[in-house]
Amino acid sequence: MRVLIVGSGGREHALCWAIAASALCDALYCAPGNAGIAREAECVPIKADDIPAIRAFARNNAIDLVVVGPEAPLCEGLVDALTADGIKAFGPTAAAARLEGSKGFTKDICAKYAIPTAAYARFDDLARAQAYLQKVGAPIVVKADGLAAGKGVIMAETRDQAEAALADMLQGGGFGQAGAEVVMEEWLHGEEASFFALVDGENALPLASAQDHKRVGDGDTGPNTGGMGAYSPAPIVTPAMTGRVMDEIIQPTLRAMADMGCPYRGVLYAGLMITESGPKLIEYNARFGDPECQVLMARLKSDILPGLMASAEGGLRHFDLRWHDDAALTVVMAAKGYPGKYDQGSEIRGIDAAEKIDGVTVFHAGTAMKDGKLVATGGRVLNVTARAATIGEAQAKAYQAVDKIDWPGGFCRRDIGYRALK
Ligand code: AMP
Ligand code: GLY
């Protein structure tokens, strides 16, 4: 098979790494990729959101399967465009990707299909939103409806904070079109968990559990990021919990999407709050988590390509995947300053030494080669990933590898996995 991966982060490097290992893969391309991805795939200089160029490349290079990593091209209809050309694609159509692209869309499905989630209301009018806030009070969560690169959620502890968020989104244009509508919802309490399932429109196959750390600082402090590290398995997602999440959240969602004429295919990523009364849906994403994908790929024993094909073609009913019993853990190394302003172009050395440690793979999230040197080109730059018998051992190995990497321009959290080790 000739495969094209779309994206340039650590998630896409992990997908390339797994697909490159498949006996079914004859040729592997990545658009646009990065310096690490170039070890597994031929990188082509096409941006992930350049739908016409990706479509033309896939057609001209006889691509059999396109695997879309990030949400933006999914929401903009990349899979629809490829399907129209008769090219198979892993990922949802634009209509199905609304599960990530519009929080209000997802909340309305939850209401109609009795899927457990936080109580909510939708507004596009500031005065009405303020009146609702007067009625329900704080604490409350205010969310931009559309895609906001993980920044569109304001956890308002006071009414003033909620007022400010509403004004910023509905009046100040703080989140552009994404904030032209807001969702206000109940603040849930419990432990968070990420849940992933492969979906073929009708059937869903849960993947191994994984959990990320969203805050930038040790002890889960400081601003939110895309994720500073992840581990798998996540002890809170027991087999019994997996059963409940499938029955109460995932399956009703798939029925809803099919009923609306936009069946969901691809990977469905549910952000959950495990509350006293059971799992509740916080949000959906229409793609793999980044860096959760990295630990899932590290633990996957089966060839991934048949799974991706079964999702794209509708064959998951009798499909299964096998996983290593080992745990996996990944530490994100980011450029100093992230998630705020950060410098680019600093040199990174020592990755070879890190990868000499048994079970360690360094996925690249934002790197390039410049004048023969490996340099940082993003906020999140490396994902130092280790597999070992337990989360504790994987953590020790990952940090041993981190300490081999010579990158004065970078930093990482030193406590990834601590919740699972408590
Ligand atoms: P989201 O972008 O919707 O995943 O939200 C980002 C983060 O905000 C989540 O991972 C949670 O930590 C938090 N969050 C979002 N909605 C809620 C809620 N209703 N109650 C508590 N925490 C929430
Ligand atoms: N790690 C969180 C995300 O991919 O959205």
Short mmCIF file of C-alpha atoms and ligand atoms in Angstrom, two decimals:
data_model
loop_
_atom_site.label_atom_id
_atom_site.label_comp_id
_atom_site.label_asym_id
_atom_site.label_seq_id
_atom_site.Cartn_x
_atom_site.Cartn_y
_atom_site.Cartn_z
CA MET A 1 0.00 0.00 0.00
CA ARG A 2 1.05 3.58 -0.68
CA VAL A 3 0.24 5.73 2.34
CA LEU A 4 0.24 9.50 2.93
CA ILE A 5 0.15 10.93 6.47
CA VAL A 6 -0.99 14.52 6.91
CA GLY A 7 0.56 16.59 9.71
CA SER A 8 3.90 17.53 11.27
CA GLY A 9 3.75 16.82 15.00
CA GLY A 10 4.74 14.08 17.41
CA ARG A 11 1.40 12.37 16.80
CA GLU A 12 2.16 12.11 13.10
CA HIS A 13 5.70 10.91 13.79
CA ALA A 14 4.30 8.10 15.97
CA LEU A 15 1.75 7.20 13.25
CA CYS A 16 4.52 7.17 10.61
CA TRP A 17 6.70 5.02 12.88
CA ALA A 18 3.90 2.48 13.35
CA ILE A 19 2.85 2.45 9.69
CA ALA A 20 6.45 2.22 8.44
CA ALA A 21 6.73 -1.02 10.43
CA SER A 22 3.77 -2.57 8.61
CA ALA A 23 4.53 -5.31 6.09
CA LEU A 24 1.63 -3.91 4.04
CA CYS A 25 3.28 -0.51 3.57
CA ASP A 26 5.18 -0.17 0.27
CA ALA A 27 5.63 3.60 0.24
CA LEU A 28 5.13 6.21 2.97
CA TYR A 29 4.85 9.98 2.52
CA CYS A 30 4.18 12.73 5.03
CA ALA A 31 2.89 16.25 4.33
CA PRO A 32 4.71 18.26 5.56
CA GLY A 33 6.43 16.12 8.25
CA ASN A 34 9.52 17.13 10.22
CA ALA A 35 13.16 16.08 10.67
CA GLY A 36 12.26 13.00 12.73
CA ILE A 37 9.47 11.92 10.40
CA ALA A 38 12.01 12.05 7.55
CA ARG A 39 13.58 8.90 9.08
CA GLU A 40 10.39 6.91 8.37
CA ALA A 41 8.74 8.65 5.43
CA GLU A 42 9.44 10.86 2.45
CA CYS A 43 8.42 14.36 3.52
CA VAL A 44 6.64 16.49 0.93
CA PRO A 45 6.47 20.27 1.40
CA ILE A 46 2.68 20.60 1.51
CA LYS A 47 0.95 22.21 4.48
CA ALA A 48 -1.54 20.06 6.41
CA ASP A 49 -4.41 22.45 5.62
CA ASP A 50 -3.67 22.84 1.89
CA ILE A 51 -6.54 20.62 0.75
CA PRO A 52 -6.14 21.14 -3.03
CA ALA A 53 -2.40 20.33 -2.90
CA ILE A 54 -2.90 17.21 -0.75
CA ARG A 55 -5.66 16.05 -3.07
CA ALA A 56 -3.45 16.55 -6.15
CA PHE A 57 -0.50 14.80 -4.51
CA ALA A 58 -2.63 11.79 -3.54
CA ARG A 59 -4.02 11.52 -7.06
CA ASN A 60 -0.67 11.93 -8.83
CA ASN A 61 1.14 9.47 -6.56
CA ALA A 62 -1.44 6.67 -6.57
CA ILE A 63 -1.94 6.90 -2.80
CA ASP A 64 -4.09 4.06 -1.41
CA LEU A 65 -4.74 5.55 2.03
CA VAL A 66 -4.45 9.05 3.48
CA VAL A 67 -4.21 9.24 7.29
CA VAL A 68 -5.15 12.69 8.60
CA GLY A 69 -3.53 13.68 11.91
CA PRO A 70 -4.79 17.15 12.93
CA GLU A 71 -8.34 18.46 13.33
CA ALA A 72 -8.21 21.55 11.10
CA PRO A 73 -8.08 19.75 7.72
CA LEU A 74 -10.74 17.29 8.95
CA CYS A 75 -13.12 20.12 9.86
CA GLU A 76 -12.35 21.80 6.52
CA GLY A 77 -13.35 18.73 4.52
CA LEU A 78 -10.10 17.01 3.50
CA VAL A 79 -11.66 13.56 3.84
CA ASP A 80 -14.69 14.65 1.77
CA ALA A 81 -12.39 15.94 -0.98
CA LEU A 82 -10.32 12.75 -1.08
CA THR A 83 -13.41 10.52 -1.02
CA ALA A 84 -14.83 12.46 -3.96
CA ASP A 85 -11.67 11.46 -5.87
CA GLY A 86 -12.06 7.80 -4.88
CA ILE A 87 -9.09 7.92 -2.49
CA LYS A 88 -9.50 6.15 0.86
CA ALA A 89 -8.94 8.33 3.89
CA PHE A 90 -8.73 7.65 7.61
CA GLY A 91 -10.70 10.28 9.52
CA PRO A 92 -14.20 11.78 9.65
CA THR A 93 -15.92 13.89 7.01
CA ALA A 94 -16.39 17.59 7.77
CA ALA A 95 -19.98 16.92 8.86
CA ALA A 96 -18.85 14.20 11.29
CA ALA A 97 -15.86 16.25 12.53
CA ARG A 98 -18.39 18.75 13.91
CA LEU A 99 -18.13 16.61 17.06
CA GLU A 100 -14.85 18.48 17.60
CA GLY A 101 -15.50 21.58 15.50
CA SER A 102 -18.63 22.71 17.38
CA LYS A 103 -19.02 22.19 21.10
CA GLY A 104 -22.68 23.22 20.89
CA PHE A 105 -23.34 20.56 18.22
CA THR A 106 -21.94 17.89 20.54
CA LYS A 107 -23.85 19.16 23.58
CA ASP A 108 -27.13 19.08 21.64
CA ILE A 109 -26.46 15.43 20.71
CA CYS A 110 -25.81 14.65 24.37
CA ALA A 111 -29.14 16.27 25.32
CA LYS A 112 -31.11 14.44 22.63
CA TYR A 113 -29.54 11.00 23.25
CA ALA A 114 -29.25 11.22 27.06
CA ILE A 115 -25.44 11.03 26.99
CA PRO A 116 -24.05 12.02 30.41
CA THR A 117 -22.36 15.44 30.25
CA ALA A 118 -22.27 18.76 32.13
CA ALA A 119 -25.53 20.78 32.15
CA TYR A 120 -25.20 23.57 29.56
CA ALA A 121 -26.70 26.40 27.52
CA ARG A 122 -25.69 27.90 24.13
CA PHE A 123 -25.61 31.63 23.33
CA ASP A 124 -24.65 33.93 20.48
CA ASP A 125 -26.03 37.02 22.19
CA LEU A 126 -24.16 38.73 25.04
CA ALA A 127 -27.21 40.05 26.91
CA ARG A 128 -28.88 36.64 26.98
CA ALA A 129 -25.63 34.98 28.08
CA GLN A 130 -25.26 37.53 30.89
CA ALA A 131 -28.84 36.97 32.01
CA TYR A 132 -28.18 33.21 32.18
CA LEU A 133 -25.01 33.83 34.18
CA GLN A 134 -27.03 35.98 36.65
CA LYS A 135 -29.39 33.06 37.10
CA VAL A 136 -26.88 30.20 37.55
CA GLY A 137 -23.86 32.04 39.01
CA ALA A 138 -20.23 30.90 39.32
CA PRO A 139 -18.18 28.74 39.26
CA ILE A 140 -18.98 28.03 35.63
CA VAL A 141 -17.14 27.00 32.47
CA VAL A 142 -17.31 29.30 29.41
CA LYS A 143 -16.30 27.82 26.05
CA ALA A 144 -15.88 29.19 22.54
CA ASP A 145 -18.03 27.00 20.30
CA GLY A 146 -15.46 26.47 17.53
CA LEU A 147 -11.84 25.35 17.19
CA ALA A 148 -9.54 27.45 19.36
CA ALA A 149 -6.36 25.33 19.51
CA GLY A 150 -7.14 24.23 23.06
CA LYS A 151 -7.40 27.80 24.35
CA GLY A 152 -11.15 28.39 24.09
CA VAL A 153 -12.09 27.06 27.56
CA ILE A 154 -12.31 29.49 30.48
CA MET A 155 -12.77 27.92 33.91
CA ALA A 156 -14.45 30.88 35.65
CA GLU A 157 -14.31 30.66 39.44
CA THR A 158 -16.13 33.96 39.86
CA ARG A 159 -18.97 35.72 38.09
CA ASP A 160 -16.55 38.53 37.08
CA GLN A 161 -14.26 36.06 35.32
CA ALA A 162 -17.25 34.58 33.50
CA GLU A 163 -18.47 38.08 32.53
CA ALA A 164 -15.02 38.91 31.14
CA ALA A 165 -14.85 35.68 29.13
CA LEU A 166 -18.32 36.24 27.67
CA ALA A 167 -17.51 39.83 26.71
CA ASP A 168 -14.20 38.76 25.16
CA MET A 169 -15.81 36.03 23.05
CA LEU A 170 -19.18 37.50 22.10
CA GLN A 171 -18.22 41.17 21.85
CA GLY A 172 -14.42 41.52 21.69
CA GLY A 173 -13.92 38.88 19.00
CA GLY A 174 -11.24 37.34 21.23
CA PHE A 175 -11.55 33.96 19.52
CA GLY A 176 -12.64 35.17 16.09
CA GLN A 177 -15.45 33.19 14.49
CA ALA A 178 -14.85 30.30 16.94
CA GLY A 179 -16.10 32.55 19.77
CA ALA A 180 -19.09 34.03 17.96
CA GLU A 181 -21.11 31.44 19.83
CA VAL A 182 -20.42 30.17 23.36
CA VAL A 183 -21.38 27.22 25.51
CA MET A 184 -21.75 27.81 29.25
CA GLU A 185 -21.64 24.68 31.34
CA GLU A 186 -21.59 23.22 34.79
CA TRP A 187 -18.14 22.78 36.36
CA LEU A 188 -17.61 19.03 36.79
CA HIS A 189 -15.50 17.43 39.52
CA GLY A 190 -13.58 14.19 39.40
CA GLU A 191 -10.55 12.74 37.65
CA GLU A 192 -10.08 13.32 33.93
CA ALA A 193 -9.48 10.50 31.48
CA SER A 194 -9.00 10.29 27.72
CA PHE A 195 -10.80 7.56 25.83
CA PHE A 196 -10.04 6.52 22.25
CA ALA A 197 -12.01 4.29 19.89
CA LEU A 198 -11.57 3.35 16.25
CA VAL A 199 -14.90 3.82 14.49
CA ASP A 200 -16.15 2.66 11.08
CA GLY A 201 -19.48 4.47 10.96
CA GLU A 202 -21.34 1.81 12.91
CA ASN A 203 -18.92 -0.19 15.05
CA ALA A 204 -16.40 1.06 17.60
CA LEU A 205 -13.29 -0.66 18.89
CA PRO A 206 -11.91 0.84 22.10
CA LEU A 207 -8.14 1.36 22.10
CA ALA A 208 -5.81 1.01 25.07
CA SER A 209 -6.34 3.72 27.68
CA ALA A 210 -4.05 6.75 27.91
CA GLN A 211 -3.86 9.97 29.86
CA ASP A 212 -2.07 13.25 29.24
CA HIS A 213 -0.92 16.11 31.49
CA LYS A 214 -2.29 19.39 30.14
CA ARG A 215 -0.72 21.96 32.47
CA VAL A 216 2.78 23.27 31.79
CA GLY A 217 4.15 22.93 35.33
CA ASP A 218 4.99 20.09 37.71
CA GLY A 219 2.09 19.04 39.91
CA ASP A 220 -0.37 20.06 37.15
CA THR A 221 0.10 23.79 37.73
CA GLY A 222 0.34 26.79 35.39
CA PRO A 223 -1.32 27.44 32.03
CA ASN A 224 -2.91 24.79 29.81
CA THR A 225 -0.90 23.40 26.90
CA GLY A 226 -1.54 20.87 24.16
CA GLY A 227 -0.12 18.25 26.55
CA MET A 228 3.26 17.97 28.32
CA GLY A 229 3.39 14.20 28.52
CA ALA A 230 1.23 11.07 28.58
CA TYR A 231 1.11 7.50 29.79
CA SER A 232 -0.71 4.28 28.99
CA PRO A 233 -2.50 2.43 30.51
CA ALA A 234 -4.49 4.92 32.61
CA PRO A 235 -5.42 3.04 35.81
CA ILE A 236 -8.71 4.94 36.20
CA VAL A 237 -10.04 3.46 32.94
CA THR A 238 -10.75 -0.04 34.21
CA PRO A 239 -12.40 -2.68 31.97
CA ALA A 240 -15.71 -1.96 33.75
CA MET A 241 -15.31 1.77 33.07
CA THR A 242 -14.52 1.02 29.42
CA GLY A 243 -17.80 -0.89 29.20
CA ARG A 244 -19.78 2.01 30.67
CA VAL A 245 -18.11 4.58 28.40
CA MET A 246 -18.85 2.45 25.33
CA ASP A 247 -22.51 1.86 26.32
CA GLU A 248 -23.38 5.28 27.76
CA ILE A 249 -21.28 7.65 25.61
CA ILE A 250 -19.63 6.22 22.48
CA GLN A 251 -22.40 3.96 21.10
CA PRO A 252 -25.22 6.53 21.51
CA THR A 253 -23.01 9.11 19.78
CA LEU A 254 -22.44 6.79 16.81
CA ARG A 255 -26.20 6.19 16.60
CA ALA A 256 -26.82 9.94 16.67
CA MET A 257 -24.33 10.58 13.88
CA ALA A 258 -25.78 7.79 11.73
CA ASP A 259 -29.34 9.08 12.39
CA MET A 260 -28.26 12.52 11.16
CA GLY A 261 -26.83 11.06 7.97
CA CYS A 262 -23.21 11.79 8.84
CA PRO A 263 -21.81 8.51 10.22
CA TYR A 264 -18.53 8.93 12.09
CA ARG A 265 -15.36 7.20 10.85
CA GLY A 266 -11.83 7.55 12.14
CA VAL A 267 -10.64 7.77 15.71
CA LEU A 268 -13.05 9.26 18.22
CA TYR A 269 -11.32 10.79 21.24
CA ALA A 270 -13.57 11.44 24.21
CA GLY A 271 -12.34 13.71 27.00
CA LEU A 272 -14.07 12.39 30.12
CA MET A 273 -14.60 13.39 33.71
CA ILE A 274 -14.93 10.36 35.95
CA THR A 275 -17.38 11.72 38.53
CA GLU A 276 -19.00 10.14 41.58
CA SER A 277 -21.99 9.25 39.42
CA GLY A 278 -19.91 7.78 36.58
CA PRO A 279 -18.23 8.94 33.38
CA LYS A 280 -19.36 12.23 31.82
CA LEU A 281 -18.34 13.60 28.43
CA ILE A 282 -16.34 16.85 28.56
CA GLU A 283 -15.67 17.07 24.85
CA TYR A 284 -14.96 15.11 21.70
CA ASN A 285 -11.97 15.32 19.40
CA ALA A 286 -12.06 13.93 15.89
CA ARG A 287 -8.45 12.69 15.88
CA PHE A 288 -5.80 11.02 18.01
CA GLY A 289 -4.59 12.94 21.07
CA ASP A 290 -1.12 14.41 20.91
CA PRO A 291 0.91 13.15 22.89
CA GLU A 292 -1.50 10.29 23.80
CA CYS A 293 -1.04 8.77 20.31
CA GLN A 294 2.67 8.39 20.99
CA VAL A 295 2.13 6.08 23.98
CA LEU A 296 -0.63 4.16 22.19
CA MET A 297 1.63 3.48 19.20
CA ALA A 298 4.45 2.45 21.55
CA ARG A 299 2.14 -0.20 23.10
CA LEU A 300 0.43 -1.41 19.90
CA LYS A 301 1.51 -4.93 18.99
CA SER A 302 -0.73 -5.46 15.94
CA ASP A 303 -0.08 -4.00 12.53
CA ILE A 304 -1.95 -0.67 12.58
CA LEU A 305 -2.70 -0.45 8.85
CA PRO A 306 -5.50 -3.07 8.72
CA GLY A 307 -7.15 -1.23 11.64
CA LEU A 308 -7.03 2.11 9.84
CA MET A 309 -8.34 0.46 6.66
CA ALA A 310 -11.15 -1.27 8.56
CA SER A 311 -12.18 2.10 9.98
CA ALA A 312 -12.15 3.74 6.55
CA GLU A 313 -13.96 0.88 4.80
CA GLY A 314 -16.36 -0.35 7.48
CA GLY A 315 -14.91 -3.63 8.77
CA LEU A 316 -14.41 -3.18 12.49
CA ARG A 317 -17.19 -5.51 13.66
CA HIS A 318 -14.94 -8.57 13.65
CA PHE A 319 -11.68 -6.72 14.14
CA ASP A 320 -9.37 -6.70 17.13
CA LEU A 321 -6.04 -5.15 18.05
CA ARG A 322 -3.39 -6.59 20.35
CA TRP A 323 -1.39 -4.52 22.82
CA HIS A 324 1.84 -5.08 24.69
CA ASP A 325 1.30 -5.70 28.41
CA ASP A 326 4.11 -3.19 28.97
CA ALA A 327 3.29 0.38 29.93
CA ALA A 328 4.47 3.38 27.91
CA LEU A 329 5.20 6.95 28.96
CA THR A 330 6.21 10.00 26.96
CA VAL A 331 7.79 13.24 28.16
CA VAL A 332 7.30 16.33 26.01
CA MET A 333 10.37 18.55 25.65
CA ALA A 334 9.25 22.06 24.75
CA ALA A 335 11.01 25.31 23.84
CA LYS A 336 11.55 27.57 26.87
CA GLY A 337 8.63 29.99 27.09
CA TYR A 338 5.98 27.57 25.74
CA PRO A 339 2.94 27.84 25.86
CA GLY A 340 3.71 31.57 25.67
CA LYS A 341 6.28 33.14 23.35
CA TYR A 342 9.33 31.01 22.64
CA ASP A 343 12.47 31.14 20.49
CA GLN A 344 12.98 28.93 17.46
CA GLY A 345 16.14 27.63 15.85
CA SER A 346 18.09 26.43 18.90
CA GLU A 347 20.24 23.36 18.28
CA ILE A 348 19.40 19.93 19.75
CA ARG A 349 22.00 17.19 20.30
CA GLY A 350 22.10 13.79 21.93
CA ILE A 351 19.02 12.10 20.47
CA ASP A 352 21.11 9.11 19.30
CA ALA A 353 22.41 8.62 22.85
CA ALA A 354 18.84 8.81 24.23
CA GLU A 355 17.61 6.20 21.76
CA LYS A 356 20.39 3.77 22.72
CA ILE A 357 18.47 3.11 25.94
CA ASP A 358 16.46 -0.09 25.46
CA GLY A 359 12.79 0.64 24.77
CA VAL A 360 13.25 4.38 24.12
CA THR A 361 12.04 6.16 20.98
CA VAL A 362 12.24 9.91 20.49
CA PHE A 363 9.37 11.20 18.39
CA HIS A 364 9.84 14.64 16.86
CA ALA A 365 7.10 17.22 17.24
CA GLY A 366 8.77 20.37 15.92
CA THR A 367 12.22 19.93 14.38
CA ALA A 368 14.05 20.65 11.14
CA MET A 369 17.57 20.13 9.75
CA LYS A 370 19.42 23.37 9.14
CA ASP A 371 23.02 23.46 7.86
CA GLY A 372 23.46 19.86 8.98
CA LYS A 373 22.18 20.57 12.51
CA LEU A 374 18.93 19.51 14.16
CA VAL A 375 17.04 22.60 15.33
CA ALA A 376 13.80 23.30 17.20
CA THR A 377 10.98 24.78 15.11
CA GLY A 378 7.98 24.63 17.41
CA GLY A 379 6.63 24.98 20.93
CA ARG A 380 6.45 21.26 21.63
CA VAL A 381 9.61 19.86 20.05
CA LEU A 382 10.42 16.28 21.17
CA ASN A 383 8.46 13.41 22.74
CA VAL A 384 10.84 11.17 24.64
CA THR A 385 8.95 7.87 24.82
CA ALA A 386 9.76 4.71 26.76
CA ARG A 387 8.15 1.29 27.05
CA ALA A 388 8.76 -0.89 30.12
CA ALA A 389 7.01 -3.38 32.39
CA THR A 390 5.39 -0.72 34.59
CA ILE A 391 4.61 2.99 34.39
CA GLY A 392 7.24 3.58 37.06
CA GLU A 393 9.94 1.86 35.01
CA ALA A 394 8.87 3.59 31.82
CA GLN A 395 9.03 6.91 33.66
CA ALA A 396 12.56 6.19 34.92
CA LYS A 397 13.73 5.22 31.43
CA ALA A 398 12.11 8.21 29.76
CA TYR A 399 13.82 10.64 32.14
CA GLN A 400 17.14 8.79 31.75
CA ALA A 401 16.76 9.43 28.01
CA VAL A 402 15.71 13.07 28.54
CA ASP A 403 18.94 13.60 30.49
CA LYS A 404 20.98 12.42 27.49
CA ILE A 405 19.50 15.15 25.31
CA ASP A 406 21.58 18.27 25.10
CA TRP A 407 19.21 21.13 24.36
CA PRO A 408 19.75 24.26 26.44
CA GLY A 409 16.77 25.94 24.71
CA GLY A 410 14.31 23.34 26.00
CA PHE A 411 12.55 22.24 29.18
CA CYS A 412 10.19 19.49 30.35
CA ARG A 413 8.06 18.52 33.32
CA ARG A 414 9.82 16.15 35.71
CA ASP A 415 6.71 14.37 37.03
CA ILE A 416 4.88 12.87 34.03
CA GLY A 417 2.87 9.87 35.18
CA TYR A 418 2.70 10.82 38.85
CA ARG A 419 -1.07 10.41 39.09
CA ALA A 420 -0.80 6.81 37.91
CA LEU A 421 1.99 6.12 40.42
CA LYS A 422 0.16 7.47 43.47
P1 AMP B 1 -11.68 21.02 26.46
O1 AMP B 1 -10.90 21.87 25.50
O2 AMP B 1 -13.15 21.09 26.31
O3 AMP B 1 -11.10 19.64 26.60
O4 AMP B 1 -11.37 21.63 27.88
C1 AMP B 1 -10.05 21.76 28.32
C2 AMP B 1 -9.97 21.38 29.76
O5 AMP B 1 -10.86 22.19 30.53
C3 AMP B 1 -10.42 19.96 30.06
O6 AMP B 1 -9.40 19.04 29.86
C4 AMP B 1 -10.83 20.08 31.51
O7 AMP B 1 -9.68 20.06 32.34
C5 AMP B 1 -11.41 21.45 31.59
N1 AMP B 1 -12.89 21.43 31.47
C6 AMP B 1 -13.61 21.64 30.35
N2 AMP B 1 -14.94 21.56 30.62
C7 AMP B 1 -15.05 21.30 31.93
C8 AMP B 1 -16.17 21.13 32.84
N3 AMP B 1 -17.44 21.23 32.41
N4 AMP B 1 -15.91 20.90 34.14
C9 AMP B 1 -14.63 20.82 34.59
N5 AMP B 1 -13.55 20.97 33.80
C10 AMP B 1 -13.75 21.22 32.50
N1 GLY B 2 -3.42 16.03 24.36
C1 GLY B 2 -4.64 16.68 24.14
C2 GLY B 2 -5.06 16.76 22.74
O1 GLY B 2 -4.51 16.17 21.84
O2 GLY B 2 -6.05 17.46 22.49
#
